[in-house]
Rosetta silent file (secondary structure, phi, psi, omega in degrees, C-alpha in Angstrom):
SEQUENCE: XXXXXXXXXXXXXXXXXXXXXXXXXXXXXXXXXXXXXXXXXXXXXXXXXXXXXXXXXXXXXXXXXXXXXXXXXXXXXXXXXXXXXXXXXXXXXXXXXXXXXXXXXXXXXXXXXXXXXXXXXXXXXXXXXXXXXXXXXXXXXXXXXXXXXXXXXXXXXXXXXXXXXXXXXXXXXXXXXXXXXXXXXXXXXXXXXXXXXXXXX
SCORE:     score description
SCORE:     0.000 S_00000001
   1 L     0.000  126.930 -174.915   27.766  -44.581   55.594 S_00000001
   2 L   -87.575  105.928  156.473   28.277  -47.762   53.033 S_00000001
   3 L    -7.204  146.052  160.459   30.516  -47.018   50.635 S_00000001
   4 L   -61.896  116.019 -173.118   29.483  -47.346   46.820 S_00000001
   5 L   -51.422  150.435 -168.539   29.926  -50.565   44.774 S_00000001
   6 H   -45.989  -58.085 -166.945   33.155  -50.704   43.246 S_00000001
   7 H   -66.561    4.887 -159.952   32.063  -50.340   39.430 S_00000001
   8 H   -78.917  -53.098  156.362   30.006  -47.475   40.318 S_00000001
   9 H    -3.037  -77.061 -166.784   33.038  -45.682   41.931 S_00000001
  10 H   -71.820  -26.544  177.272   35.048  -46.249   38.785 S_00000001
  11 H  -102.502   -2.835  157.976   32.734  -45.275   36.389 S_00000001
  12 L   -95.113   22.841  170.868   31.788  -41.764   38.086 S_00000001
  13 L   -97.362  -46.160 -167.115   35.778  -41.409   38.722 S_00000001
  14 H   -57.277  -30.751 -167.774   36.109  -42.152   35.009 S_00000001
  15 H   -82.875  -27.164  163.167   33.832  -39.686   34.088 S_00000001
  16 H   -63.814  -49.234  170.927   34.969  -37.036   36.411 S_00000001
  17 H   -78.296  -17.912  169.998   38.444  -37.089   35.185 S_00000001
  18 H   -68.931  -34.041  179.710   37.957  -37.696   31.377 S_00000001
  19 H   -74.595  -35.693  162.359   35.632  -34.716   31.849 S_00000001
  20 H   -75.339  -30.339 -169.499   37.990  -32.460   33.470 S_00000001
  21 H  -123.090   -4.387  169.678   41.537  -33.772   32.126 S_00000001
  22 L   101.591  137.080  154.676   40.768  -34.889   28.775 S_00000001
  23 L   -63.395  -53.516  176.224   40.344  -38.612   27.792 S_00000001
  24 L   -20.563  -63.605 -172.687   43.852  -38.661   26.288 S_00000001
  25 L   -64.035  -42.836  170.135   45.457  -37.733   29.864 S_00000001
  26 L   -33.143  123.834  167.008   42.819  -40.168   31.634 S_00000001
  27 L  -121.375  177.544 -167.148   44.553  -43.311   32.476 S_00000001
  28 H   -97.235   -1.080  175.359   43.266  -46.549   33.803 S_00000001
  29 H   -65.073  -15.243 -135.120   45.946  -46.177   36.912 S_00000001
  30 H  -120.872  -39.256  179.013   44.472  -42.759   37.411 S_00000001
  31 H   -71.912  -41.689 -155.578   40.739  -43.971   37.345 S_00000001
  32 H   -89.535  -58.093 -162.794   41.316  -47.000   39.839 S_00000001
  33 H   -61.736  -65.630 -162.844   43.379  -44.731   42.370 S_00000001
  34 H   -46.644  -44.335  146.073   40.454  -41.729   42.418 S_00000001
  35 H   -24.074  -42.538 -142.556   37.865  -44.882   42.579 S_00000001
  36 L    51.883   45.218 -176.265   39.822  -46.632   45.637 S_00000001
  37 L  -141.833  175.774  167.027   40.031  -49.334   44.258 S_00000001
  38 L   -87.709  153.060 -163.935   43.151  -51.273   42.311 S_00000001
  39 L   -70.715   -8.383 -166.975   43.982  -51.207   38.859 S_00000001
  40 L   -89.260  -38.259 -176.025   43.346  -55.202   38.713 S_00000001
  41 L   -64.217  -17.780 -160.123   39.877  -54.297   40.267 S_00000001
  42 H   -97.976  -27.701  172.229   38.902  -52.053   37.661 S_00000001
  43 H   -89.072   15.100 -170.588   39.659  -54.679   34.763 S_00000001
  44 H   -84.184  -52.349  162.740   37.637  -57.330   36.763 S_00000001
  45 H   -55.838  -67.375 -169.888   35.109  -54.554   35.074 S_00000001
  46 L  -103.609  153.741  168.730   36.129  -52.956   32.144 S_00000001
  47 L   -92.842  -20.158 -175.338   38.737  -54.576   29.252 S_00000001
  48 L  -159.417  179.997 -118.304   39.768  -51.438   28.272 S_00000001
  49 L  -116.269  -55.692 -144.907   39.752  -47.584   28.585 S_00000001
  50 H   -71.439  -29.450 -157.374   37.707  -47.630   25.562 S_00000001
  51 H  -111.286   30.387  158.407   34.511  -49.949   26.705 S_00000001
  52 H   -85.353  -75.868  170.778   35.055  -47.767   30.200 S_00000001
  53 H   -13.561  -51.903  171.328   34.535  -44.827   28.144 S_00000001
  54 H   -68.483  -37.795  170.382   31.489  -46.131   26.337 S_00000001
  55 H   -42.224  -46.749 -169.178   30.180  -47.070   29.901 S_00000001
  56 H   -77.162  -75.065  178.546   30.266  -43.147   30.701 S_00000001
  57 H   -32.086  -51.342 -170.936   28.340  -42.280   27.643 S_00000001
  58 H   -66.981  -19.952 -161.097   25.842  -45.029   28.199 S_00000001
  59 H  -116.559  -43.075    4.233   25.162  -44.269   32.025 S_00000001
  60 H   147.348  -72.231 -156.374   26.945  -41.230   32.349 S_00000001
  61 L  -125.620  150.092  134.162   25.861  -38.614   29.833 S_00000001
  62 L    16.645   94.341 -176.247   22.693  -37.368   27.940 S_00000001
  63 L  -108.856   87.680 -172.832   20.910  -40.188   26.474 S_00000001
  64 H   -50.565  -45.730 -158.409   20.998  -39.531   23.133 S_00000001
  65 H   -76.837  -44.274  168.370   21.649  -42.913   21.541 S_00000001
  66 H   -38.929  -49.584  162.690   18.376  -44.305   23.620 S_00000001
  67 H   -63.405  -37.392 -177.423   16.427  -41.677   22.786 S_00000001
  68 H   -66.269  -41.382 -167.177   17.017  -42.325   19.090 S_00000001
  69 H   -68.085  -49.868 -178.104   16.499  -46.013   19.556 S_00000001
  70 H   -52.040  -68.056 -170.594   12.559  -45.423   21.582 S_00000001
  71 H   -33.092  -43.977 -175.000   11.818  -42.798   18.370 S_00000001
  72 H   -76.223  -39.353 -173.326   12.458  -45.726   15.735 S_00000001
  73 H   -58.596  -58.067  176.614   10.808  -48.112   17.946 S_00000001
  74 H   -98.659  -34.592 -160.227    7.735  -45.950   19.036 S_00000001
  75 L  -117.458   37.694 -154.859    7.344  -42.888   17.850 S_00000001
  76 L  -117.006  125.843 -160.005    7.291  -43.220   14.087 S_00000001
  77 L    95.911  -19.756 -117.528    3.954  -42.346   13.000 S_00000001
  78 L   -92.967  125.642 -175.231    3.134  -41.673   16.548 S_00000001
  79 L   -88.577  -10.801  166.757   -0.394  -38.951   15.832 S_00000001
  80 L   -68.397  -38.223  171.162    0.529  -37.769   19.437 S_00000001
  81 L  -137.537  125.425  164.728    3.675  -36.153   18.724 S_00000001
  82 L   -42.932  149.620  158.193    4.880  -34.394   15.906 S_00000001
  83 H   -43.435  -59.033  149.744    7.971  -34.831   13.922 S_00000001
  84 H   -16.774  -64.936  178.136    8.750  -31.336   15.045 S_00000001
  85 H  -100.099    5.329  149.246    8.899  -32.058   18.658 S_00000001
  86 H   -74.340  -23.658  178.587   10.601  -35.071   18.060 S_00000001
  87 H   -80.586  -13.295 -170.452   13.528  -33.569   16.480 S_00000001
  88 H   -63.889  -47.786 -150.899   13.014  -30.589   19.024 S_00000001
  89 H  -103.516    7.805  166.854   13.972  -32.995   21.776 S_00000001
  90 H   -74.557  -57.792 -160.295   16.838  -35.042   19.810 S_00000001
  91 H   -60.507  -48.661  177.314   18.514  -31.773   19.583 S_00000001
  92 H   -70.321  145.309   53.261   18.295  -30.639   23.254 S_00000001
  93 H  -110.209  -46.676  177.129   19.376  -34.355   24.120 S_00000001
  94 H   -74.094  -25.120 -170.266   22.182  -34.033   21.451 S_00000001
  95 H   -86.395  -31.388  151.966   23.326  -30.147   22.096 S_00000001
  96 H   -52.797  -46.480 -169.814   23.554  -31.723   25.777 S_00000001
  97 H   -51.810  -71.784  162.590   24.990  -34.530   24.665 S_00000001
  98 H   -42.532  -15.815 -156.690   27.997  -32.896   22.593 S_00000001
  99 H   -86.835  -38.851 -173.306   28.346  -30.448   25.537 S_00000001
 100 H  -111.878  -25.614 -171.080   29.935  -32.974   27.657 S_00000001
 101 H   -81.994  -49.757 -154.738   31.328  -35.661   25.112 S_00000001
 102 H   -60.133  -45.642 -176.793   33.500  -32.657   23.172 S_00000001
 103 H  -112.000   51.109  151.786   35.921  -31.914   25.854 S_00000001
 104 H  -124.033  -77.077 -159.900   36.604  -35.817   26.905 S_00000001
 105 H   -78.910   19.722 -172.072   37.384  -36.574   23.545 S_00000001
 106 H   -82.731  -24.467 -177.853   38.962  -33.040   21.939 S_00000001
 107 H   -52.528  -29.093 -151.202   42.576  -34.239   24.112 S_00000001
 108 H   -98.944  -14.171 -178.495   42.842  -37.274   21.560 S_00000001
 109 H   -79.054   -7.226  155.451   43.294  -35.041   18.917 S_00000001
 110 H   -66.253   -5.597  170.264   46.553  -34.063   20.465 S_00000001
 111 L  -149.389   82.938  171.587   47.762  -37.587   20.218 S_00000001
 112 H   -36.749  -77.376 -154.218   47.572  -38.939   16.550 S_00000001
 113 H   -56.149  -18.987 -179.014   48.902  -42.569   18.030 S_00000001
 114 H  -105.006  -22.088  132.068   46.280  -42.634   20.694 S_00000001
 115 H   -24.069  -65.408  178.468   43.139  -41.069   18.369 S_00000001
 116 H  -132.366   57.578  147.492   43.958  -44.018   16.906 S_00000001
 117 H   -67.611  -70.061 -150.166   44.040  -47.169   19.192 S_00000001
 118 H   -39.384  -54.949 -173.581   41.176  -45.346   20.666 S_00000001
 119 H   -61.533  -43.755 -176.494   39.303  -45.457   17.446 S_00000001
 120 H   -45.484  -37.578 -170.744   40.394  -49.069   16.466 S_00000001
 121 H   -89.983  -28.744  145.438   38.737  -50.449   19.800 S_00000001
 122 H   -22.286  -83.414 -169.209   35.938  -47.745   18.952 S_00000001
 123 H   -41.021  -72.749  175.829   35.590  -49.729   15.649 S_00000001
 124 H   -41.589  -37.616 -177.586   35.812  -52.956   17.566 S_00000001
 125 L  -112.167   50.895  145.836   32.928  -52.395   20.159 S_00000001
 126 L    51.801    7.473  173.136   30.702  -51.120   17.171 S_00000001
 127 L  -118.080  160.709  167.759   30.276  -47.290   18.475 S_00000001
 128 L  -166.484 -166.571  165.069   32.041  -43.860   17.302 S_00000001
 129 L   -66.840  -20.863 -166.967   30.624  -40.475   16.550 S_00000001
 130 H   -83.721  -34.097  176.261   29.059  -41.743   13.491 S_00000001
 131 H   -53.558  -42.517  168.926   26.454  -43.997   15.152 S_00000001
 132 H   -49.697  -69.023 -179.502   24.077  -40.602   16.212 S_00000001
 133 H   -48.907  -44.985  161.659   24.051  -39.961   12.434 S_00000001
 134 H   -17.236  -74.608 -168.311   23.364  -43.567   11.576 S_00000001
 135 H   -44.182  -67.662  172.178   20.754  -43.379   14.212 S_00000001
 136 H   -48.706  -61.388 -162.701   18.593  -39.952   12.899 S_00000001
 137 H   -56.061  -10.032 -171.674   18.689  -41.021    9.630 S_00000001
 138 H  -104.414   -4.391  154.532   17.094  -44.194    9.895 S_00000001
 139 H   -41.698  -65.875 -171.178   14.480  -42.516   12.245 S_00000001
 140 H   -80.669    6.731  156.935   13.935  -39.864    9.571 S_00000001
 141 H  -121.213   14.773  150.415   13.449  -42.176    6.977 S_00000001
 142 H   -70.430  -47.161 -154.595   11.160  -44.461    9.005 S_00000001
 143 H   -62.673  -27.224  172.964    9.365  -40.943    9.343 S_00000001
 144 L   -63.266  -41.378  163.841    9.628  -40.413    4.982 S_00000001
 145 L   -42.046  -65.428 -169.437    7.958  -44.311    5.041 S_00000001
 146 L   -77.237   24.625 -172.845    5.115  -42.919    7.101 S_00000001
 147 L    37.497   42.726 -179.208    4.452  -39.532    4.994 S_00000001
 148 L  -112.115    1.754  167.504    5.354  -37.530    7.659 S_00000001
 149 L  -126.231 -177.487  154.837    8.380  -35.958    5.557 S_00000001
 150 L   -97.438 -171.497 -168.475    8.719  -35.594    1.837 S_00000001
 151 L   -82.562    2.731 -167.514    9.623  -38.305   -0.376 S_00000001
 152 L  -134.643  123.156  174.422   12.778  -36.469   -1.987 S_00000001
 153 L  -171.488  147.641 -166.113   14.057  -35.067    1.104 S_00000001
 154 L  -109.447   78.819  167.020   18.030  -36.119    1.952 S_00000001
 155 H   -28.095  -65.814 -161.654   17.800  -38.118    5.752 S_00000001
 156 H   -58.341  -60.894  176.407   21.186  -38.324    5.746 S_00000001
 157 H   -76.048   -1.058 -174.128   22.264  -34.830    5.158 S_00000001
 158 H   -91.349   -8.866  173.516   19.248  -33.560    7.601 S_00000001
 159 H  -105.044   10.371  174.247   20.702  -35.480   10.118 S_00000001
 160 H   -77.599  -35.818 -167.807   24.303  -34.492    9.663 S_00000001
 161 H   -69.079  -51.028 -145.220   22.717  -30.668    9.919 S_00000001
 162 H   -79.917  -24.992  165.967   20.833  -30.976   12.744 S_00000001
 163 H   -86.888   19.477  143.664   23.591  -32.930   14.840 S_00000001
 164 H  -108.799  -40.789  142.942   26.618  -31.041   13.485 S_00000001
 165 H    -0.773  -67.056  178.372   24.292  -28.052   14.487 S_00000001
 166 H   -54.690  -65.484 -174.499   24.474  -29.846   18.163 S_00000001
 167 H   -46.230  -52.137  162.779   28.098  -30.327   17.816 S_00000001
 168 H   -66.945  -25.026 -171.865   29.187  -27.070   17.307 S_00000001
 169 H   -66.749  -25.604 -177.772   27.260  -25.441   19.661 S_00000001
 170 H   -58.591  -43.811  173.684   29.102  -27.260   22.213 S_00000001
 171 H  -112.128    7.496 -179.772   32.572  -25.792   21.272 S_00000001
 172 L   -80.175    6.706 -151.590   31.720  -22.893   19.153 S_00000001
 173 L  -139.183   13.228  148.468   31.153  -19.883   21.557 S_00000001
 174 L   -43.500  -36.519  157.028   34.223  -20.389   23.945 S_00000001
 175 L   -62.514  -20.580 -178.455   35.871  -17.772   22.810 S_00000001
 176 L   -66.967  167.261 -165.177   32.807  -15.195   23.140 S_00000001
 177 L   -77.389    4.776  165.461   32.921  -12.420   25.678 S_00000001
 178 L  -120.193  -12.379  175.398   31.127  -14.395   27.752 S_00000001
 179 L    90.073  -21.803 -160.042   31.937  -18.218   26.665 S_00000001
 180 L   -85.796  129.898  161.618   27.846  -18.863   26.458 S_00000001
 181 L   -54.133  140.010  154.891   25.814  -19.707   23.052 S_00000001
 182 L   -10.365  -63.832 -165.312   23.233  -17.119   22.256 S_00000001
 183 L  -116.916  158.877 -124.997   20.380  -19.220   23.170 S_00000001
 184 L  -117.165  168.977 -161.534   19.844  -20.528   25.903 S_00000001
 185 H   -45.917  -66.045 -175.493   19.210  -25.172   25.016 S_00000001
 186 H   -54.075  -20.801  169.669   15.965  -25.320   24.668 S_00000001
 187 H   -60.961  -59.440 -176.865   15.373  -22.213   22.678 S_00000001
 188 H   -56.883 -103.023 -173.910   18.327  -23.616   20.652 S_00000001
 189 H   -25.797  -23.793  173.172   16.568  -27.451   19.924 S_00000001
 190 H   -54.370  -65.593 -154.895   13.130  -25.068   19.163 S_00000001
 191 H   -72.176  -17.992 -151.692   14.599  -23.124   16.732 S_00000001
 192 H   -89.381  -21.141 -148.670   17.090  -25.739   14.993 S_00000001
 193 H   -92.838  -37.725  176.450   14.112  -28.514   15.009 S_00000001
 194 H   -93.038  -18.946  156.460   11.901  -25.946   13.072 S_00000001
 195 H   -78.961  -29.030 -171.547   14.135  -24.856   10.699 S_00000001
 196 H   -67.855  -55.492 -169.045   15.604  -28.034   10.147 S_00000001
 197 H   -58.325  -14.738  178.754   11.893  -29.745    9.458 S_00000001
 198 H   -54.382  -42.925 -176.501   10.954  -26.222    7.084 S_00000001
 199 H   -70.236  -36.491 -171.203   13.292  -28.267    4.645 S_00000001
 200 H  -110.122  -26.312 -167.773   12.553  -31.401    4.465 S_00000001
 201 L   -73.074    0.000    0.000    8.782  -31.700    5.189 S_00000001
């Protein structure tokens, strides 16, 4: 059986263990041994923990930031699909998203000094958490351009709702007597996508 190319290795080892062990705890010694590969091999790839990281999101995870990028691109205006089931399917892409991102990065908050390297090189390769919200809002106010929202409507705060909406769902219901949200995703992206758009359209 032929082995797996090296970066591929490394970036489903990275993903297993930041997903299981926390990014914080992840190291890049830690990545390269579960990989097979050496720690020299792994920076022939990556420069840093941080653009590894981003690597995971981009290939990795949910593709949230993509989908947001096609919507501004394509689907603004689009008489084939509603606003409605575009935000329906941002949300399940984001309540996915969050689902998986939330416990790789909740470990950093357990280490002010590495929360913030992490962020500085965050800062430096032009992504964070902030970039989804970026990302809706300029969607939903291509969609306010096209009269498909209203004109006084707040972009900004609908897409902070509907994506801190995502966000919590990911870590709010651990504690429940069963650990599971209510609804089950898709139910969840129905209902948050139709409440959210009751407001603003």
């Amino acid at each position: 059986m032929d082995q797996k190319p090296a970066r591929v290795r490394i970036v489903e080892a990275a993903h297993d263990l930041m997903l299981s062990i926390g990014l914080a705890r992840t190291t890049t010694k830690a990545i390269a041994q579960a990989a097979g590969c050496s720690e020299a091999a792994l920076y022939k790839y990556f420069a840093s923990k941080e653009e590894l990281f981003v690597t995971v999101l981009n290939e990795r995870l949910p593709k949230l930031g993509s989908l947001l990028g096609r919507l501004l691109a394509e689907g603004v205006g689009d008489p084939g699909r509603t606003v409605e089931e575009n935000l329906r399917d941002i949300a399940h892409e984001a309540a996915l998203f969050y689902e998986q991102t939330f416990p790789m990065a909740a470990s950093l908050y357990a280490e002010p000094k590495l929360k913030r390297r992490h962020e500085e090189v965050m800062r430096e390769l032009g992504k964070g958490p902030h970039r989804p919200i970026q990302g809706l809002d300029a969607y939903l106010r291509a969609e306010q351009s096209a009269g498909r929202i209203s004109a006084d409507a707040d972009t900004y705060a609908a897409a902070s709702l509907l994506l801190g909406a995502c966000a919590q769902r990911a870590f709010a219901y651990d504690m429940s007597p069963d650990g599971k949200p209510p609804q089950p995703v898709d139910e969840f992206a129905a209902h948050i996508a139709r409440t959210l758009l009751t407001g603003i359209a």
